[in-house]
Structure formats: C-alpha cells, structure tokens
CSV table of C-alpha atoms in Angstrom, one decimal:
chain,number,residue,atom,x,y,z
R,1,UNK,CA,-3.0,18.0,-2.4
R,2,UNK,CA,-1.5,17.3,-5.8
R,3,UNK,CA,2.2,16.4,-5.7
R,4,UNK,CA,4.4,18.4,-8.1
R,5,UNK,CA,6.3,16.1,-10.5
R,6,UNK,CA,9.1,17.1,-12.8
R,7,UNK,CA,7.9,14.8,-15.6
R,8,UNK,CA,4.8,17.0,-16.0
R,9,UNK,CA,7.0,19.5,-17.9
R,10,UNK,CA,8.0,16.7,-20.3
R,11,UNK,CA,4.4,16.0,-21.0
R,12,UNK,CA,3.8,19.7,-21.8
R,13,UNK,CA,6.8,19.6,-24.2
R,14,UNK,CA,5.4,16.5,-25.9
R,15,UNK,CA,2.0,18.1,-26.4
R,16,UNK,CA,3.5,21.2,-27.9
R,17,UNK,CA,6.1,19.5,-30.1
R,18,UNK,CA,4.1,16.5,-31.2
R,19,UNK,CA,0.8,18.4,-31.9
R,20,UNK,CA,-0.9,15.0,-32.4
R,21,UNK,CA,1.8,13.3,-34.5
R,22,UNK,CA,2.8,10.8,-31.8
R,23,UNK,CA,1.4,8.9,-28.8
R,24,UNK,CA,3.3,9.2,-25.5
R,25,UNK,CA,3.8,6.0,-23.5
R,26,UNK,CA,4.6,6.5,-19.8
R,27,UNK,CA,6.2,3.4,-18.4
R,28,UNK,CA,6.9,2.8,-14.8
R,29,UNK,CA,6.4,0.5,-11.8
R,30,UNK,CA,2.9,0.1,-10.4
R,31,UNK,CA,1.9,2.8,-7.9
R,32,UNK,CA,4.6,5.2,-9.1
R,33,UNK,CA,1.9,7.7,-10.0
R,34,UNK,CA,1.5,7.2,-13.8
R,35,UNK,CA,-2.3,7.3,-13.8
R,36,UNK,CA,-2.6,10.2,-11.5
R,37,UNK,CA,-0.1,12.2,-13.5
R,38,UNK,CA,-2.0,11.6,-16.8
R,39,UNK,CA,-5.3,12.4,-15.2
R,40,UNK,CA,-4.0,15.7,-13.9
R,41,UNK,CA,-2.5,16.5,-17.3
R,42,UNK,CA,-5.8,15.8,-19.0
R,43,UNK,CA,-7.8,18.0,-16.5
R,44,UNK,CA,-5.4,20.9,-16.8
R,45,UNK,CA,-4.4,20.9,-20.5
R,46,UNK,CA,-7.5,19.7,-22.4
R,47,UNK,CA,-11.2,20.5,-22.8
R,48,UNK,CA,-12.2,16.9,-22.2
R,49,UNK,CA,-10.6,13.6,-21.3
R,50,UNK,CA,-11.4,9.9,-21.4
R,51,UNK,CA,-9.5,7.4,-19.3
R,52,UNK,CA,-9.7,3.7,-20.4
R,53,UNK,CA,-8.3,1.5,-17.6
R,54,UNK,CA,-7.5,-1.8,-19.3
R,55,UNK,CA,-6.7,-3.3,-16.0
R,56,UNK,CA,-10.4,-3.1,-15.1
R,57,UNK,CA,-12.2,-2.5,-18.4
R,58,UNK,CA,-15.8,-3.5,-19.2
R,59,UNK,CA,-16.7,-6.1,-21.8
R,60,UNK,CA,-18.4,-3.3,-23.8
R,61,UNK,CA,-15.2,-1.3,-24.1
R,62,UNK,CA,-13.2,-4.3,-25.2
R,63,UNK,CA,-15.8,-5.1,-27.8
R,64,UNK,CA,-15.6,-1.5,-29.2
R,65,UNK,CA,-11.9,-2.0,-29.9
R,66,UNK,CA,-12.4,-5.5,-31.3
R,67,UNK,CA,-15.3,-4.7,-33.5
R,68,UNK,CA,-15.1,-1.1,-34.5
R,69,UNK,CA,-11.4,-0.4,-35.1
R,70,UNK,CA,-12.0,-0.2,-38.9
R,71,UNK,CA,-14.6,2.6,-38.4
R,72,UNK,CA,-13.1,5.3,-36.2
R,73,UNK,CA,-16.1,7.5,-36.4
R,74,UNK,CA,-18.2,4.7,-34.8
R,75,UNK,CA,-15.4,3.9,-32.3
R,76,UNK,CA,-15.2,7.5,-31.0
R,77,UNK,CA,-19.0,7.8,-30.9
R,78,UNK,CA,-19.3,4.7,-28.8
R,79,UNK,CA,-16.5,5.7,-26.4
R,80,UNK,CA,-18.0,9.1,-26.0
R,81,UNK,CA,-21.4,7.6,-25.1
R,82,UNK,CA,-20.0,4.9,-22.8
R,83,UNK,CA,-17.9,7.4,-20.8
R,84,UNK,CA,-20.5,10.2,-21.0
R,85,UNK,CA,-17.8,12.6,-22.3
R,86,UNK,CA,-17.9,14.8,-25.4
R,87,UNK,CA,-14.8,14.7,-27.6
R,88,UNK,CA,-13.5,17.8,-29.2
R,89,UNK,CA,-11.1,17.8,-32.2
R,90,UNK,CA,-7.5,18.6,-31.1
R,91,UNK,CA,-8.8,19.5,-27.7
R,92,UNK,CA,-9.4,16.1,-26.1
R,93,UNK,CA,-7.1,13.5,-24.6
R,94,UNK,CA,-7.7,9.8,-24.5
R,95,UNK,CA,-5.6,7.8,-22.0
R,96,UNK,CA,-5.0,4.1,-22.4
R,97,UNK,CA,-4.2,3.1,-18.8
R,98,UNK,CA,-2.3,-0.2,-18.1
R,99,UNK,CA,-2.2,-0.7,-21.9
R,100,UNK,CA,-0.1,-3.9,-21.6
R,101,UNK,CA,-3.2,-5.7,-20.5
R,102,UNK,CA,-4.9,-5.2,-23.9
R,103,UNK,CA,-2.1,-5.2,-26.6
R,104,UNK,CA,-4.6,-4.8,-29.5
R,105,UNK,CA,-5.5,-1.3,-28.3
R,106,UNK,CA,-1.8,-0.4,-28.3
R,107,UNK,CA,-1.4,-1.6,-31.9
R,108,UNK,CA,-4.5,0.4,-33.0
R,109,UNK,CA,-2.8,3.7,-31.9
R,110,UNK,CA,-0.9,3.8,-35.2
R,111,UNK,CA,-4.2,4.5,-36.9
R,112,UNK,CA,-5.6,6.7,-34.2
R,113,UNK,CA,-2.6,9.0,-34.4
R,114,UNK,CA,-2.9,9.0,-38.3
R,115,UNK,CA,-6.5,10.1,-37.9
R,116,UNK,CA,-5.3,13.1,-35.9
R,117,UNK,CA,-8.4,14.1,-34.1
R,118,UNK,CA,-7.2,13.7,-30.5
R,119,UNK,CA,-4.1,13.3,-28.4
R,120,UNK,CA,-3.2,9.9,-26.7
R,121,UNK,CA,-1.3,8.9,-23.7
R,122,UNK,CA,-0.5,5.3,-22.6
R,123,UNK,CA,0.6,4.1,-19.3
R,124,UNK,CA,1.9,0.6,-18.4
R,125,UNK,CA,4.5,-1.7,-16.9
R,126,UNK,CA,5.8,-5.1,-18.1
R,127,UNK,CA,5.5,-3.6,-21.6
R,128,UNK,CA,8.1,-5.5,-23.4
R,129,UNK,CA,7.5,-9.0,-22.0
R,130,UNK,CA,6.7,-11.6,-24.7
R,131,UNK,CA,3.1,-12.1,-23.7
R,132,UNK,CA,2.4,-8.4,-23.9
R,133,UNK,CA,3.8,-7.8,-27.4
R,134,UNK,CA,3.1,-11.2,-29.0
R,135,UNK,CA,1.3,-10.9,-32.4
R,136,UNK,CA,1.2,-7.1,-32.4
R,137,UNK,CA,3.3,-4.5,-34.1
R,138,UNK,CA,4.4,-1.7,-31.8
R,139,UNK,CA,3.5,1.6,-33.5
R,140,UNK,CA,6.5,3.7,-34.7
R,141,UNK,CA,4.5,6.7,-33.6
R,142,UNK,CA,5.0,5.7,-30.0
R,143,UNK,CA,7.4,7.7,-27.9
R,144,UNK,CA,8.4,6.4,-24.4
R,145,UNK,CA,9.0,8.2,-21.2
R,146,UNK,CA,10.1,6.4,-18.1
R,147,UNK,CA,8.6,7.5,-14.8
R,148,UNK,CA,10.4,6.8,-11.5
R,149,UNK,CA,9.6,7.3,-7.8
R,150,UNK,CA,9.8,10.9,-6.6
R,151,UNK,CA,13.3,12.2,-6.3
R,152,UNK,CA,14.7,14.2,-3.4
R,153,UNK,CA,13.8,17.5,-4.9
R,154,UNK,CA,10.2,16.4,-5.4
R,155,UNK,CA,10.1,15.1,-1.9
R,156,UNK,CA,11.2,18.5,-0.6
R,157,UNK,CA,8.6,20.2,-2.7
R,158,UNK,CA,6.0,18.0,-1.0
R,159,UNK,CA,7.4,19.3,2.4
R,160,UNK,CA,6.9,22.8,1.1
R,161,UNK,CA,10.6,23.5,0.5
R,162,UNK,CA,11.5,25.0,-3.0
R,163,UNK,CA,14.6,26.9,-2.0
R,164,UNK,CA,17.1,24.3,-0.7
R,165,UNK,CA,17.8,22.5,-4.0
R,166,UNK,CA,18.8,25.7,-5.9
R,167,UNK,CA,21.3,26.5,-3.1
R,168,UNK,CA,22.7,22.9,-3.2
R,169,UNK,CA,23.1,23.1,-6.9
R,170,UNK,CA,25.1,26.3,-6.5
R,171,UNK,CA,27.4,24.6,-3.9
R,172,UNK,CA,27.8,21.6,-6.2
R,173,UNK,CA,28.8,23.6,-9.2
R,174,UNK,CA,31.3,25.7,-7.2
R,175,UNK,CA,32.4,22.6,-5.2
R,176,UNK,CA,31.8,24.7,-2.1
R,177,UNK,CA,30.9,23.2,1.4
R,178,UNK,CA,27.5,24.0,2.7
R,179,UNK,CA,28.6,24.5,6.3
R,180,UNK,CA,27.8,22.4,9.3
R,181,UNK,CA,24.3,23.8,10.1
R,182,UNK,CA,22.9,23.6,6.6
R,183,UNK,CA,24.4,20.2,5.8
R,184,UNK,CA,22.9,18.8,9.0
R,185,UNK,CA,19.5,20.2,8.1
R,186,UNK,CA,19.6,18.7,4.6
R,187,UNK,CA,20.8,15.4,5.9
R,188,UNK,CA,17.9,15.2,8.3
R,189,UNK,CA,15.5,15.8,5.4
R,190,UNK,CA,17.4,13.2,3.3
R,191,UNK,CA,17.1,10.6,6.0
R,192,UNK,CA,13.3,11.2,6.0
R,193,UNK,CA,13.4,10.6,2.2
R,194,UNK,CA,15.4,7.4,2.7
R,195,UNK,CA,12.8,6.0,5.0
R,196,UNK,CA,9.7,7.2,3.3
R,197,UNK,CA,10.8,6.7,-0.3
R,198,UNK,CA,9.3,8.2,-3.4
R,199,UNK,CA,6.0,6.4,-4.0
R,200,UNK,CA,3.4,9.1,-4.2
R,201,UNK,CA,0.8,7.5,-1.9
R,202,UNK,CA,3.4,6.9,0.8
R,203,UNK,CA,4.7,10.5,0.5
R,204,UNK,CA,1.2,11.9,0.7
R,205,UNK,CA,0.5,9.9,3.9
R,206,UNK,CA,3.7,10.9,5.5
R,207,UNK,CA,3.3,14.6,4.6
R,208,UNK,CA,-0.2,14.7,6.0
R,209,UNK,CA,0.5,12.9,9.3
R,210,UNK,CA,4.3,12.8,9.7
R,211,UNK,CA,3.8,9.2,10.8
R,212,UNK,CA,6.4,6.6,9.7
R,213,UNK,CA,4.2,3.8,10.9
R,214,UNK,CA,1.2,4.9,8.6
R,215,UNK,CA,3.6,5.3,5.7
R,216,UNK,CA,5.0,1.8,6.3
R,217,UNK,CA,1.5,0.3,6.1
R,218,UNK,CA,1.0,1.7,2.6
R,219,UNK,CA,4.5,0.4,1.6
R,220,UNK,CA,3.5,-3.0,2.8
R,221,UNK,CA,0.4,-2.8,0.6
R,222,UNK,CA,2.5,-1.9,-2.4
R,223,UNK,CA,4.9,-4.8,-1.8
R,224,UNK,CA,1.9,-7.1,-1.5
R,225,UNK,CA,0.6,-5.7,-4.8
R,226,UNK,CA,4.0,-6.5,-6.4
R,227,UNK,CA,3.8,-10.1,-5.1
R,228,UNK,CA,0.3,-10.5,-6.4
R,229,UNK,CA,1.4,-9.2,-9.8
R,230,UNK,CA,4.1,-11.8,-9.8
R,231,UNK,CA,1.6,-14.6,-9.1
R,232,UNK,CA,-0.9,-13.2,-11.7
R,233,UNK,CA,1.4,-12.2,-14.6
R,234,UNK,CA,4.8,-14.0,-14.2
R,235,UNK,CA,3.5,-17.2,-15.8
R,236,UNK,CA,5.6,-20.3,-15.6
R,237,UNK,CA,8.6,-18.6,-13.9
R,238,UNK,CA,6.7,-17.0,-11.0
R,239,UNK,CA,8.5,-19.1,-8.4
R,240,UNK,CA,11.8,-17.8,-9.7
R,241,UNK,CA,10.7,-14.2,-9.8
R,242,UNK,CA,9.4,-14.5,-6.2
R,243,UNK,CA,12.6,-16.1,-5.0
R,244,UNK,CA,14.7,-13.2,-6.5
R,245,UNK,CA,12.4,-10.6,-5.2
R,246,UNK,CA,12.3,-12.0,-1.7
R,247,UNK,CA,16.1,-12.4,-1.6
R,248,UNK,CA,16.8,-8.7,-2.6
R,249,UNK,CA,17.4,-7.4,0.9
R,250,UNK,CA,19.6,-10.3,1.8
R,251,UNK,CA,21.8,-9.8,-1.3
R,252,UNK,CA,22.1,-6.0,-0.8
R,253,UNK,CA,23.0,-6.4,2.9
R,254,UNK,CA,26.2,-8.2,2.0
R,255,UNK,CA,29.5,-6.4,1.4
R,256,UNK,CA,29.7,-8.3,-1.9
R,257,UNK,CA,26.5,-7.1,-3.6
R,258,UNK,CA,26.7,-9.0,-6.8
R,259,UNK,CA,23.6,-11.2,-7.1
R,260,UNK,CA,24.5,-14.8,-6.3
R,261,UNK,CA,21.9,-17.4,-7.5
R,262,UNK,CA,23.5,-19.9,-5.2
R,263,UNK,CA,21.8,-18.1,-2.3
R,264,UNK,CA,18.5,-19.2,-3.8
R,265,UNK,CA,19.6,-22.7,-4.7
R,266,UNK,CA,23.0,-24.4,-5.1
R,267,UNK,CA,21.8,-25.8,-8.4
R,268,UNK,CA,20.4,-22.4,-9.8
R,269,UNK,CA,21.8,-21.4,-13.2
R,270,UNK,CA,21.6,-18.0,-14.8
R,271,UNK,CA,20.1,-19.3,-18.0
R,272,UNK,CA,17.0,-20.7,-16.2
R,273,UNK,CA,16.6,-17.4,-14.3
R,274,UNK,CA,17.1,-14.9,-17.1
R,275,UNK,CA,13.3,-14.4,-17.7
R,276,UNK,CA,12.8,-13.9,-14.0
R,277,UNK,CA,15.4,-11.1,-13.9
R,278,UNK,CA,13.9,-9.6,-17.0
R,279,UNK,CA,10.4,-9.6,-15.4
R,280,UNK,CA,11.5,-7.6,-12.4
R,281,UNK,CA,13.5,-5.2,-14.6
R,282,UNK,CA,10.7,-4.7,-17.1
R,283,UNK,CA,8.2,-4.1,-14.3
R,284,UNK,CA,10.7,-1.4,-13.0
R,285,UNK,CA,10.6,-3.0,-9.6
R,286,UNK,CA,14.4,-3.2,-9.6
R,287,UNK,CA,17.3,-1.3,-11.1
R,288,UNK,CA,19.9,-3.7,-12.5
R,289,UNK,CA,23.6,-2.7,-12.5
R,290,UNK,CA,25.9,-4.6,-14.8
R,291,UNK,CA,29.7,-5.1,-14.7
R,292,UNK,CA,31.3,-3.0,-17.5
R,293,UNK,CA,34.5,-5.1,-18.2
R,294,UNK,CA,36.1,-2.4,-20.3
R,295,UNK,CA,35.2,1.0,-19.0
R,296,UNK,CA,34.8,3.4,-21.9
R,297,UNK,CA,32.2,5.8,-23.2
R,298,UNK,CA,30.2,2.9,-24.6
R,299,UNK,CA,29.6,1.2,-21.3
R,300,UNK,CA,26.8,-1.0,-22.7
R,301,UNK,CA,29.2,-2.5,-25.3
R,302,UNK,CA,31.3,-4.2,-22.6
R,303,UNK,CA,28.6,-5.0,-20.0
R,304,UNK,CA,28.7,-8.5,-18.7
R,305,UNK,CA,25.0,-9.5,-18.1
R,306,UNK,CA,26.1,-12.6,-16.2
R,307,UNK,CA,27.4,-10.4,-13.4
R,308,UNK,CA,24.9,-7.9,-12.0
R,309,UNK,CA,23.7,-6.2,-8.9
R,310,UNK,CA,20.0,-5.6,-8.3
R,311,UNK,CA,18.9,-2.5,-6.4
R,312,UNK,CA,15.2,-1.9,-5.6
R,313,UNK,CA,13.7,1.0,-7.6
R,314,UNK,CA,12.5,2.7,-4.4
R,315,UNK,CA,14.6,2.8,-1.3
R,316,UNK,CA,11.7,3.4,1.0
R,317,UNK,CA,10.2,0.1,-0.2
R,318,UNK,CA,13.5,-1.6,0.4
R,319,UNK,CA,13.4,-0.5,4.1
R,320,UNK,CA,10.0,-2.1,4.5
R,321,UNK,CA,10.8,-5.1,2.4
R,322,UNK,CA,13.8,-5.8,4.6
R,323,UNK,CA,11.6,-6.1,7.6
R,324,UNK,CA,8.4,-7.2,5.9
R,325,UNK,CA,7.5,-9.7,8.6
R,326,UNK,CA,8.0,-7.2,11.4
R,327,UNK,CA,5.9,-4.4,12.7
R,328,UNK,CA,7.3,-0.8,12.1
R,329,UNK,CA,8.3,-0.5,15.7
R,330,UNK,CA,10.6,-3.5,15.3
R,331,UNK,CA,12.4,-2.0,12.2
R,332,UNK,CA,15.9,-1.3,13.4
R,333,UNK,CA,16.8,0.5,10.2
R,334,UNK,CA,14.4,3.4,11.0
R,335,UNK,CA,16.1,4.0,14.4
R,336,UNK,CA,19.6,3.6,12.9
R,337,UNK,CA,19.0,6.1,10.2
R,338,UNK,CA,17.1,8.7,12.3
R,339,UNK,CA,19.8,8.6,15.0
R,340,UNK,CA,22.6,8.6,12.4
R,341,UNK,CA,23.9,5.3,13.6
R,342,UNK,CA,24.0,3.5,10.3
R,343,UNK,CA,27.3,2.0,9.2
R,344,UNK,CA,27.1,2.5,5.5
R,345,UNK,CA,29.7,-0.2,4.7
R,346,UNK,CA,27.5,-2.7,6.5
R,347,UNK,CA,24.2,-1.3,5.3
R,348,UNK,CA,22.7,-1.1,1.8
R,349,UNK,CA,20.4,1.9,1.8
R,350,UNK,CA,22.8,4.6,0.8
R,351,UNK,CA,24.1,2.5,-2.2
R,352,UNK,CA,20.5,1.7,-3.2
R,353,UNK,CA,19.5,5.4,-3.0
R,354,UNK,CA,22.5,6.4,-5.2
R,355,UNK,CA,21.4,3.8,-7.8
R,356,UNK,CA,17.9,5.2,-7.6
R,357,UNK,CA,19.0,8.8,-8.1
R,358,UNK,CA,21.3,7.9,-10.9
R,359,UNK,CA,18.5,6.1,-12.7
R,360,UNK,CA,16.2,9.1,-12.2
R,361,UNK,CA,18.9,11.2,-13.9
R,362,UNK,CA,18.7,8.9,-17.0
R,363,UNK,CA,21.9,6.9,-16.3
R,364,UNK,CA,21.9,3.2,-17.0
R,365,UNK,CA,23.7,1.5,-14.1
R,366,UNK,CA,27.2,0.0,-14.4
R,367,UNK,CA,30.0,-1.0,-12.0
R,368,UNK,CA,33.5,-2.1,-12.5
R,369,UNK,CA,35.0,-5.2,-10.8
R,370,UNK,CA,38.4,-6.7,-11.4
R,371,UNK,CA,39.4,-10.0,-9.8
R,372,UNK,CA,43.0,-11.2,-9.8
R,373,UNK,CA,43.5,-14.3,-7.7
R,374,UNK,CA,47.2,-14.2,-8.4
R,375,UNK,CA,47.8,-10.7,-7.2
R,376,UNK,CA,45.3,-9.1,-4.8
R,377,UNK,CA,46.9,-5.7,-5.4
R,378,UNK,CA,45.3,-5.7,-8.8
R,379,UNK,CA,41.8,-6.3,-7.5
R,380,UNK,CA,39.3,-3.4,-7.4
R,381,UNK,CA,35.6,-2.7,-7.1
R,382,UNK,CA,34.1,0.6,-8.3
R,383,UNK,CA,30.4,0.9,-7.2
R,384,UNK,CA,29.2,2.9,-10.2
R,385,UNK,CA,30.4,4.2,-13.5
R,386,UNK,CA,28.6,7.1,-15.3
R,387,UNK,CA,29.3,8.7,-18.7
R,388,UNK,CA,29.7,12.5,-18.5
R,389,UNK,CA,31.2,14.9,-21.0
R,390,UNK,CA,32.6,12.2,-23.1
R,391,UNK,CA,34.4,10.5,-20.3
R,392,UNK,CA,33.7,7.8,-17.6
R,393,UNK,CA,33.5,9.0,-14.0
R,394,UNK,CA,34.0,6.4,-11.3
R,395,UNK,CA,31.9,6.6,-8.1
R,396,UNK,CA,32.4,5.0,-4.8
R,397,UNK,CA,29.9,5.0,-1.9
R,398,UNK,CA,31.6,5.3,1.5
R,399,UNK,CA,30.9,5.6,5.2
R,400,UNK,CA,31.9,8.9,6.8
R,401,UNK,CA,34.7,7.3,8.7
R,402,UNK,CA,36.4,5.7,5.7
R,403,UNK,CA,40.2,6.0,5.6
R,404,UNK,CA,41.2,5.1,2.0
R,405,UNK,CA,39.9,4.9,-1.6
R,406,UNK,CA,42.3,2.4,-3.0
R,407,UNK,CA,40.0,1.1,-5.7
R,408,UNK,CA,39.5,4.7,-7.1
R,409,UNK,CA,43.3,5.2,-7.0
R,410,UNK,CA,43.9,1.9,-8.9
R,411,UNK,CA,41.2,2.8,-11.4
R,412,UNK,CA,42.7,6.2,-12.1
R,413,UNK,CA,46.1,4.7,-12.5
R,414,UNK,CA,44.9,1.9,-14.8
R,415,UNK,CA,42.9,4.0,-17.1
R,416,UNK,CA,44.4,7.2,-18.6
R,417,UNK,CA,43.0,10.6,-17.7
R,418,UNK,CA,41.8,10.9,-21.3
R,419,UNK,CA,39.3,8.2,-20.6
R,420,UNK,CA,38.1,8.9,-17.1
R,421,UNK,CA,36.5,12.1,-15.9
R,422,UNK,CA,36.1,13.3,-12.3
R,423,UNK,CA,36.3,10.7,-9.6
R,424,UNK,CA,33.6,10.9,-6.9
R,425,UNK,CA,33.1,9.6,-3.4
R,426,UNK,CA,29.6,9.9,-2.1
R,427,UNK,CA,29.2,9.9,1.7
R,428,UNK,CA,27.3,11.6,4.5
R,429,UNK,CA,29.7,14.5,5.1
R,430,UNK,CA,30.0,17.9,3.5
R,431,UNK,CA,31.6,18.8,0.1
R,432,UNK,CA,35.4,18.4,0.0
R,433,UNK,CA,38.1,17.8,-2.6
R,434,UNK,CA,41.0,15.7,-1.4
R,435,UNK,CA,43.7,13.7,-3.3
R,436,UNK,CA,42.1,14.7,-6.6
R,437,UNK,CA,38.8,13.1,-5.6
R,438,UNK,CA,35.5,15.1,-5.3
R,439,UNK,CA,33.7,14.2,-2.1
R,440,UNK,CA,30.0,14.9,-2.2
R,441,UNK,CA,27.2,14.5,0.4
R,442,UNK,CA,25.0,11.6,-0.9
R,443,UNK,CA,22.1,14.0,-1.6
R,444,UNK,CA,24.2,15.7,-4.3
R,445,UNK,CA,24.0,12.5,-6.4
R,446,UNK,CA,21.0,14.2,-8.0
R,447,UNK,CA,23.4,16.6,-9.8
R,448,UNK,CA,25.6,13.9,-11.4
C-alpha cells in the first residue's frame, strides 16, 4: 500500500515548470519518506529511473563521479551499464539519494542540469552542516523542498477517510461548531495520530495491524537510528548533541518550556552548544521556536536565538522517546491520551503537535515572552506567533478546563490592532468565539 503524500503534487509542479532547468532537493529527517517518494515519482512519471544511494554506494559509482565528470557521455554510459537501466533523453530521472554523504556529486549537478538530457532529484538531511558543504559550490540551479512527517489529513487518507477534512475546513472558514458527535469522532482519530505520529513506516504498521505496540517498536528503531547518526556524523560535539536530544522530553514536560542548558550541566554555555543545536535542527529532528522580542511582520528580525524552545519534529516519536526505556505497556501517555485523561497544561504533546502542524504549513516557529521582575502584571507568555495577512496572530495552547487567557489579553492591549490579527486558543473542545478570541479544536491548527 502506497501512502498518499501532499508533496507529490509539488513534485509534479516542479517537473512541469522546470522542464529540466533545475534540480529539486528534497530535505527532511531520516525515515520521513524521501526516498520512497522519489522512487514512486520516478516509476509513475518517467520512462526510466536510476537511484544512486550515496549512503551505501559502491566504489565503482564513486569512481565514475570522480573520474568521468568532465565527460558526461561516458558518465551516463557507465551509470546506465552499472544500474542495468537505459536512459532516455528528457524521459529519465536520476535520483541522488542521501546526497550530503557525497558533496562532489551535488556540485556536479550544475553541469548535469546545463547538459539538459535528464531530470534530477536529490534527497538528504544535515545538508548545510560545514562538513557537508566544505570545498563545494552549491549549484544555483538547486531548488529546495522540505519534507515533513505526515500531517493529520495524510494520516486520515491512510485510514481511508478523504471526506472529513473538507468538512472541517468548511467549519473553520465559517467559524462554525462541528457538533458533539462529529467533534468526538475527529478527536478520537486525532488521538491516534498523536500516538502513532507521521513517520510513514510507523503509520503503515499501525494501519495494517491497528497495534500501538508494533508501531512503538518501529519508532524505537527510528530513535536508535537517530542516535547512531549522532555518533557517526556529529563529530566532536556528539556528546552535546546526545545530551540535548536525550533531554528533550524532560524540557517539554515542564511548564516553562524554554530550553535550559543548566539541566544538562550547571556549567553549560550556549556558545559551546550552538553547533549541537544546529545539528539537530539541520537534521530536521527538532523544530526550534525562537523568542520574537518585537512582534511584527518580520518576526525573524527580532528573534532572540539565545532563548528557544525545542519541539520534536514528530510527536509520535516524542511519545516513544519519553518512555524509551520502558515497554509500550508501561507507557502512561498512551493510556492518558486514549482515555482523554491528559492534562494539557501538565503535558507536552498538544503543544508539540501544534508546533509540528505549523511547520508543515510552512511557518517558522516563534513565541513571545515578556519578563518584568518589578511588576508581574506585565509578564506574559504567548506560545506561538504566526504571520497571516500582513499581521501577527498570537496563539495559546490550553487545556479544555482553562478559565482565563490573560496573556492573550495583555498582548492585544500592548500591541495595536493594526499590528495583530486574529487571536487563537487551541484546545480539545469545539469551535467557539468568546471575548474576541477564536477557540479552535487542536486538529484545526492545520488550517492556520
């Protein structure tokens, strides 16, 4: 069973619009489905395809790129022979898989695109780290497309449901409640998505067997792969990367979610950990969220990179990572979520899934925090800020039983209505507008 992915349509658009004038780089975390997507695209849209996996490439293939790059006729002839695949002008696709592990091939793409005979896709992670771009010139012909874990709609497609999301979109646009029965049904599906996550292998296993335990085993294997990648590729700062990675659930479980290096070591300093944070970000294992000190349409201009929150890129992996030393049956989060017993203010999964869904929609993540030790009334914390229609919309994530949204009220009062857009509360109840704040069920984050 092939899983339907939205990004496939973007590949079709690139093929039509580019017509051989650019190479498309698909970046994403390991096991997010990049290679499978490219292979499906090649099978469906081209007469022939060659996949060169630079993570496990033979000496002969490496030598072709090293010795024959000046003679493209010979390069293509040898590749065709080695992979037992005929190549057809303008009807063949060549895929450079895990291209970060052989940067020379990435640089050569400038000339391959200029040659114009075939189309090219690249996949990779850790693409901008120093060791993966050192001594090469990144081709200007390279377009980049980020690939994320499956979103809630793709998860529902895998369950065989293609009708729910259009209905939810209509309710969102009209700010109309779904009604108790439908909302309960969607929340049940969303809880499954929270627990399973969006990594394709995990989703496939769950869809086929409806077994959380089997899905959890695959997630543990993915987490082990990430740890092995840290050991293999993180160089001299692997111990720092490992410490940050292992400490993620502990940081997110606190009410104050800003990452505190003091939890790793009382002597830890940001400057010595910057490369470690960058490694996890570049590998798309985490979604960083920075404090925007001056909320305006250019959020990046006022972002304070010394103050950040780190969310895991896949919430299903976070569930397993939190209890990585326990068997599935000992995982209290599964029971709490399935039985709707999770207190969101004490938990972390809802806020993490909001971050994940906002990133899928193309938002970079920012929050707003104001500390005033002299007057606590001036203090406020807004979980997320997003730019929409030329304005900044503040977002708070709440439990269903919350009683006030004082930070949102302070934010709206401090910043004029000409600067801020709609204010949102994301929670587990139905659509509602109250006190000028739009309350949305958390699954509607996908429409923001």
